[in-house]
């Protein structure tokens, strides 16, 4: 099933382009041991695309950029490195989409890209660590680019074409993303997560909104006040401020998705 169409080089990245695969995250994990940092895998369709918490990710043929980036830092890194990567990738995705569309692209804390209150893209990071030291991380990114009909069970999903009428070929998006990501990853490694979060805050669809935070053991409602320098979210609830770590919680708007 994994029909490799081409291998491309772009701005220091090696891109393996497939016609079909189960999940580009699964594919790149299989390759990880013998592949270099910045190896990227993109597929025209995924038969088993997955989101966070193993939820299904709709990946119709040619309708979006379904891709994964292998991250193997040269220096030894703690396992927490992976949580910073999600913010880096969210920023790079938002900047690439902004450049290609000039629309008001927003980041829903921590890992979704939204336009007009609808989910255009989802980002996840998986990793393998040994004794709390990162072995490798895999960034998985899905961006709905083309097509206008979404199934009724995804009421908050939309695409760039549906929202703007602009048709961006998946490979064009991938290259625009990689240019931003190269810059943002270097900025993060040089200046820390603070530099990334300083750019994310003004693009946040979450800050200032009334939200519901749903974790394993409780649901609280309040106003999303700030993103702290470690990436966690402060929500002001009636009984005081609460801090949530990305990954532990799902945040939803009270009236809709954002
Ligand atoms: P959370 O805040 O927990 O991340 P989420 O709704 O963003 O919640 P994720 O697990 O991040 O959920 O993303 C997977 C969810 O995205 C799926 O449960 C599904 O509802 C939705 N989804 C699946 N495919 C697509 C798609 N192509 N575009 C937009 N949304 C999708
Ligand atoms: C989310 O919103 O939960 C994250 C969705 C991530 C989807 C992408 S599509 C490319 C890569 N391969 C997968 O199976 N998932 C990610």
mmCIF file with all atom_site columns, N, CA and C in Angstrom, residues 45 54 60 72 93 127 216 239 249 254:
data_model
loop_
_atom_site.group_PDB
_atom_site.id
_atom_site.type_symbol
_atom_site.label_atom_id
_atom_site.label_alt_id
_atom_site.label_comp_id
_atom_site.label_asym_id
_atom_site.label_entity_id
_atom_site.label_seq_id
_atom_site.pdbx_PDB_ins_code
_atom_site.Cartn_x
_atom_site.Cartn_y
_atom_site.Cartn_z
_atom_site.occupancy
_atom_site.B_iso_or_equiv
_atom_site.pdbx_formal_charge
_atom_site.auth_seq_id
_atom_site.auth_comp_id
_atom_site.auth_asym_id
_atom_site.auth_atom_id
_atom_site.pdbx_PDB_model_num
ATOM 1  N N  . UNK A 1 45  ? -3.240  10.136 0.892  1.00 0.00 ? 45  UNK A N  1
ATOM 2  C CA . UNK A 1 45  ? -4.356  9.725  1.753  1.00 0.00 ? 45  UNK A CA 1
ATOM 3  C C  . UNK A 1 45  ? -3.831  8.879  2.901  1.00 0.00 ? 45  UNK A C  1
ATOM 4  N N  . UNK A 1 54  ? -5.681  8.868  20.237 1.00 0.00 ? 54  UNK A N  1
ATOM 5  C CA . UNK A 1 54  ? -6.034  7.815  19.273 1.00 0.00 ? 54  UNK A CA 1
ATOM 6  C C  . UNK A 1 54  ? -7.380  8.037  18.586 1.00 0.00 ? 54  UNK A C  1
ATOM 7  N N  . UNK A 1 60  ? -8.918  12.443 3.608  1.00 0.00 ? 60  UNK A N  1
ATOM 8  C CA . UNK A 1 60  ? -9.387  12.029 2.286  1.00 0.00 ? 60  UNK A CA 1
ATOM 9  C C  . UNK A 1 60  ? -8.336  12.304 1.213  1.00 0.00 ? 60  UNK A C  1
ATOM 10 N N  . UNK A 1 72  ? 15.049  14.585 15.579 1.00 0.00 ? 72  UNK A N  1
ATOM 11 C CA . UNK A 1 72  ? 16.116  13.894 16.322 1.00 0.00 ? 72  UNK A CA 1
ATOM 12 C C  . UNK A 1 72  ? 17.170  14.924 16.675 1.00 0.00 ? 72  UNK A C  1
ATOM 13 N N  . UNK A 1 93  ? 2.593   26.366 11.468 1.00 0.00 ? 93  UNK A N  1
ATOM 14 C CA . UNK A 1 93  ? 1.407   26.084 10.637 1.00 0.00 ? 93  UNK A CA 1
ATOM 15 C C  . UNK A 1 93  ? 0.585   27.352 10.449 1.00 0.00 ? 93  UNK A C  1
ATOM 16 N N  . UNK A 1 127 ? 6.490   10.602 20.918 1.00 0.00 ? 127 UNK A N  1
ATOM 17 C CA . UNK A 1 127 ? 7.944   10.502 21.108 1.00 0.00 ? 127 UNK A CA 1
ATOM 18 C C  . UNK A 1 127 ? 8.326   9.153  21.671 1.00 0.00 ? 127 UNK A C  1
ATOM 19 N N  . UNK A 1 216 ? -9.672  14.350 32.774 1.00 0.00 ? 216 UNK A N  1
ATOM 20 C CA . UNK A 1 216 ? -10.161 13.019 33.136 1.00 0.00 ? 216 UNK A CA 1
ATOM 21 C C  . UNK A 1 216 ? -11.106 13.055 34.318 1.00 0.00 ? 216 UNK A C  1
ATOM 22 N N  . UNK A 1 239 ? -14.137 29.802 41.428 1.00 0.00 ? 239 UNK A N  1
ATOM 23 C CA . UNK A 1 239 ? -13.449 29.538 42.701 1.00 0.00 ? 239 UNK A CA 1
ATOM 24 C C  . UNK A 1 239 ? -11.940 29.798 42.622 1.00 0.00 ? 239 UNK A C  1
ATOM 25 N N  . UNK A 1 249 ? -5.825  18.055 29.115 1.00 0.00 ? 249 UNK A N  1
ATOM 26 C CA . UNK A 1 249 ? -7.133  18.685 29.106 1.00 0.00 ? 249 UNK A CA 1
ATOM 27 C C  . UNK A 1 249 ? -7.587  18.987 27.675 1.00 0.00 ? 249 UNK A C  1
ATOM 28 N N  . UNK A 1 254 ? -17.655 27.860 25.157 1.00 0.00 ? 254 UNK A N  1
ATOM 29 C CA . UNK A 1 254 ? -18.951 27.574 25.774 1.00 0.00 ? 254 UNK A CA 1
ATOM 30 C C  . UNK A 1 254 ? -20.020 27.479 24.682 1.00 0.00 ? 254 UNK A C  1
#
